[in-house]
mmCIF file of C-alpha atoms and ligand atoms in Angstrom:
data_model
loop_
_atom_site.group_PDB
_atom_site.id
_atom_site.type_symbol
_atom_site.label_atom_id
_atom_site.label_comp_id
_atom_site.label_asym_id
_atom_site.label_seq_id
_atom_site.Cartn_x
_atom_site.Cartn_y
_atom_site.Cartn_z
ATOM 1 C CA MET A 1 -8.836 -1.099 20.558
ATOM 2 C CA ALA A 2 -6.331 0.300 18.101
ATOM 3 C CA LYS A 3 -6.427 0.470 14.308
ATOM 4 C CA LYS A 4 -3.569 0.358 11.830
ATOM 5 C CA LYS A 5 -3.674 0.537 8.050
ATOM 6 C CA ILE A 6 -0.875 -1.388 6.341
ATOM 7 C CA VAL A 7 0.279 -2.335 2.858
ATOM 8 C CA LEU A 8 1.383 -5.957 2.468
ATOM 9 C CA THR A 9 3.538 -7.245 -0.375
ATOM 10 C CA PHE A 10 3.474 -11.003 -0.889
ATOM 11 C CA PRO A 11 6.240 -12.873 -2.710
ATOM 12 C CA PRO A 12 4.926 -15.341 -5.366
ATOM 13 C CA GLU A 13 5.318 -18.378 -3.072
ATOM 14 C CA ARG A 14 3.093 -16.758 -0.433
ATOM 15 C CA VAL A 15 0.285 -15.458 -2.634
ATOM 16 C CA GLU A 16 -1.940 -18.505 -2.235
ATOM 17 C CA GLN A 17 -1.371 -19.075 1.469
ATOM 18 C CA PRO A 18 -4.100 -18.125 3.980
ATOM 19 C CA ILE A 19 -1.898 -15.650 5.798
ATOM 20 C CA THR A 20 -4.583 -13.073 6.557
ATOM 21 C CA TYR A 21 -6.772 -15.850 7.973
ATOM 22 C CA HIS A 22 -4.113 -16.434 10.652
ATOM 23 C CA LEU A 23 -4.306 -12.785 11.667
ATOM 24 C CA VAL A 24 -7.930 -13.388 12.607
ATOM 25 C CA LYS A 25 -7.610 -16.862 14.055
ATOM 26 C CA ASP A 26 -4.304 -16.633 15.922
ATOM 27 C CA TYR A 27 -4.167 -12.947 16.838
ATOM 28 C CA ASP A 28 -7.877 -12.123 17.287
ATOM 29 C CA LEU A 29 -7.621 -9.219 14.883
ATOM 30 C CA ILE A 30 -10.456 -7.739 12.870
ATOM 31 C CA ILE A 31 -9.273 -7.198 9.316
ATOM 32 C CA ASN A 32 -10.760 -4.967 6.691
ATOM 33 C CA ILE A 33 -9.284 -5.613 3.249
ATOM 34 C CA MET A 34 -9.317 -2.322 1.358
ATOM 35 C CA ARG A 35 -7.570 -3.478 -1.815
ATOM 36 C CA ALA A 36 -6.101 -6.741 -3.116
ATOM 37 C CA GLU A 37 -4.147 -7.246 -6.313
ATOM 38 C CA VAL A 38 -1.993 -9.911 -7.939
ATOM 39 C CA HIS A 39 0.607 -8.431 -10.280
ATOM 40 C CA GLU A 40 2.004 -9.807 -13.536
ATOM 41 C CA GLU A 41 5.119 -11.171 -11.849
ATOM 42 C CA GLU A 42 2.707 -12.967 -9.459
ATOM 43 C CA THR A 43 3.522 -10.946 -6.393
ATOM 44 C CA GLY A 44 0.484 -9.942 -4.385
ATOM 45 C CA LEU A 45 -0.439 -6.703 -2.726
ATOM 46 C CA ILE A 46 -3.059 -6.142 -0.052
ATOM 47 C CA VAL A 47 -3.993 -2.953 1.730
ATOM 48 C CA LEU A 48 -5.741 -3.730 4.950
ATOM 49 C CA GLU A 49 -6.785 -2.229 8.195
ATOM 50 C CA LEU A 50 -6.087 -4.189 11.372
ATOM 51 C CA GLU A 51 -8.188 -3.609 14.441
ATOM 52 C CA GLY A 52 -7.523 -5.029 17.876
ATOM 53 C CA PRO A 53 -5.425 -4.534 21.016
ATOM 54 C CA GLU A 54 -2.152 -2.792 20.170
ATOM 55 C CA ASN A 55 0.004 -5.722 21.340
ATOM 56 C CA LYS A 56 -1.981 -8.131 19.129
ATOM 57 C CA ILE A 57 -1.515 -5.831 16.134
ATOM 58 C CA ASP A 58 2.244 -5.761 16.784
ATOM 59 C CA GLU A 59 2.334 -9.561 17.141
ATOM 60 C CA GLY A 60 0.332 -9.972 13.941
ATOM 61 C CA ILE A 61 2.732 -7.701 12.064
ATOM 62 C CA ALA A 62 5.716 -9.633 13.442
ATOM 63 C CA TYR A 63 4.049 -12.839 12.196
ATOM 64 C CA LEU A 64 3.622 -11.325 8.715
ATOM 65 C CA LYS A 65 7.271 -10.292 8.564
ATOM 66 C CA ASN A 66 8.274 -13.802 9.639
ATOM 67 C CA GLN A 67 6.376 -15.129 6.652
ATOM 68 C CA ASP A 68 8.482 -12.945 4.290
ATOM 69 C CA VAL A 69 5.573 -10.609 3.716
ATOM 70 C CA GLY A 70 6.597 -6.980 3.197
ATOM 71 C CA VAL A 71 4.781 -4.714 5.664
ATOM 72 C CA GLN A 72 4.561 -0.981 5.265
ATOM 73 C CA GLU A 73 2.419 1.445 7.192
ATOM 74 C CA ALA A 74 -0.113 3.101 4.898
ATOM 75 C CA ALA A 75 -0.748 6.792 4.902
ATOM 76 C CA ARG A 76 -4.173 8.155 5.758
ATOM 77 C CA ASP A 77 -4.220 10.625 2.925
ATOM 78 C CA ILE A 78 -2.134 11.888 0.057
ATOM 79 C CA ALA A 79 -1.912 15.348 -1.472
ATOM 80 C CA LEU A 80 -0.277 16.264 -4.779
ATOM 81 C CA ASN A 81 0.589 19.821 -5.772
ATOM 82 C CA GLU A 82 -0.372 19.474 -9.432
ATOM 83 C CA ASP A 83 0.211 23.168 -10.229
ATOM 84 C CA ASP A 84 3.987 22.896 -9.773
ATOM 85 C CA CYS A 85 4.357 19.449 -11.383
ATOM 86 C CA ILE A 86 6.765 19.296 -14.336
ATOM 87 C CA SER A 87 5.498 15.833 -15.427
ATOM 88 C CA CYS A 88 8.957 14.283 -15.130
ATOM 89 C CA GLY A 89 7.381 10.889 -14.461
ATOM 90 C CA ALA A 90 9.670 9.921 -11.571
ATOM 91 C CA CYS A 91 6.722 9.207 -9.298
ATOM 92 C CA THR A 92 5.023 7.021 -11.910
ATOM 93 C CA ALA A 93 7.965 4.606 -11.910
ATOM 94 C CA VAL A 94 7.352 3.622 -8.292
ATOM 95 C CA CYS A 95 3.557 3.638 -8.360
ATOM 96 C CA ARG A 96 2.612 -0.002 -8.836
ATOM 97 C CA PRO A 97 -1.183 0.391 -8.926
ATOM 98 C CA ARG A 98 -0.749 3.055 -11.656
ATOM 99 C CA ALA A 99 -2.556 5.703 -9.665
ATOM 100 C CA LEU A 100 0.083 8.084 -11.038
ATOM 101 C CA HIS A 101 0.698 7.902 -14.757
ATOM 102 C CA LEU A 102 1.663 10.114 -17.649
ATOM 103 C CA ASN A 103 -1.071 10.707 -20.197
ATOM 104 C CA PRO A 104 0.328 9.222 -23.445
ATOM 105 C CA ASP A 105 -1.143 12.063 -25.532
ATOM 106 C CA THR A 106 -0.372 15.121 -23.403
ATOM 107 C CA PHE A 107 2.611 13.700 -21.426
ATOM 108 C CA GLU A 108 1.081 15.316 -18.374
ATOM 109 C CA LEU A 109 0.835 13.610 -15.006
ATOM 110 C CA GLU A 110 -2.564 12.216 -14.114
ATOM 111 C CA PHE A 111 -3.501 11.081 -10.628
ATOM 112 C CA ASP A 112 -6.300 8.599 -10.083
ATOM 113 C CA LYS A 113 -6.787 8.817 -6.335
ATOM 114 C CA ASP A 114 -9.169 5.852 -6.312
ATOM 115 C CA ARG A 115 -6.340 3.531 -7.375
ATOM 116 C CA CYS A 116 -3.944 4.853 -4.742
ATOM 117 C CA ILE A 117 -3.103 2.350 -2.024
ATOM 118 C CA LEU A 118 -1.418 5.011 0.144
ATOM 119 C CA CYS A 119 1.948 3.259 0.159
ATOM 120 C CA GLY A 120 3.781 6.610 0.118
ATOM 121 C CA LEU A 121 6.525 5.468 -2.278
ATOM 122 C CA CYS A 122 5.953 8.408 -4.616
ATOM 123 C CA VAL A 123 6.794 10.937 -1.899
ATOM 124 C CA ARG A 124 10.531 10.261 -1.988
ATOM 125 C CA ALA A 125 10.521 9.797 -5.757
ATOM 126 C CA CYS A 126 9.405 13.350 -6.529
ATOM 127 C CA PRO A 127 12.468 15.611 -6.956
ATOM 128 C CA LEU A 128 10.334 18.679 -6.303
ATOM 129 C CA LYS A 129 8.726 17.300 -3.131
ATOM 130 C CA LEU A 130 5.242 17.886 -4.459
ATOM 131 C CA ILE A 131 3.640 14.856 -2.860
ATOM 132 C CA GLU A 132 2.733 14.683 0.788
ATOM 133 C CA VAL A 133 1.224 11.888 2.823
ATOM 134 C CA LYS A 134 -0.441 12.222 6.165
ATOM 135 C CA PHE A 135 -0.042 9.304 8.532
HETATM 136 S S1 SF4 B 201 1.041 6.575 -2.455
HETATM 137 FE FE1 SF4 B 201 1.927 7.254 -4.371
HETATM 138 S S2 SF4 B 201 3.085 5.498 -5.164
HETATM 139 FE FE2 SF4 B 201 1.695 4.717 -3.588
HETATM 140 S S3 SF4 B 201 -0.117 4.111 -4.725
HETATM 141 FE FE3 SF4 B 201 -0.491 6.199 -4.036
HETATM 142 S S4 SF4 B 201 0.137 7.474 -5.716
HETATM 143 FE FE4 SF4 B 201 1.033 5.453 -6.075
HETATM 144 S S1 SF4 B 202 7.824 13.206 -9.613
HETATM 145 FE FE1 SF4 B 202 6.910 15.153 -8.934
HETATM 146 S S2 SF4 B 202 7.343 16.590 -10.600
HETATM 147 FE FE2 SF4 B 202 7.675 14.514 -11.401
HETATM 148 S S3 SF4 B 202 5.714 13.924 -12.327
HETATM 149 FE FE3 SF4 B 202 5.666 13.194 -10.224
HETATM 150 S S4 SF4 B 202 4.709 14.841 -9.033
HETATM 151 FE FE4 SF4 B 202 5.325 15.706 -10.992
#
């Protein structure tokens, strides 16, 4: 049995459809939903772990992509070198769950690791390469 942690982005027209149910029913996958959010513009985001035979995981992911669901592999961990951070805010612009944000009083970067969905988008956004993810 293999395991894969992925980040799914649902367009508004897919948010209310039972897409994850099909992963269980049609692909015999065990799913563990780690985070689920619906954003203001009504897109949805789910971080989940899939468990099952590797070929079933691949088929399930192909099914998701066919349904116009964005699929991104999630990192296992994230590390931020806060000492060298210049609080430019570039990483905050791509961080949808607001795990990274600038404190409005001090203008310093704050990182709330509990909100992080491990999407890894901040890694490329940082001009100083201060953020690392481990897959
Ligand atoms: S990986 Fe980076 S961009 Fe993604 S949620 Fe975590 S802190 Fe935000
Ligand atoms: S992009 Fe890099 S330097 Fe800028 S605030 Fe984020 S971590 Fe700090």
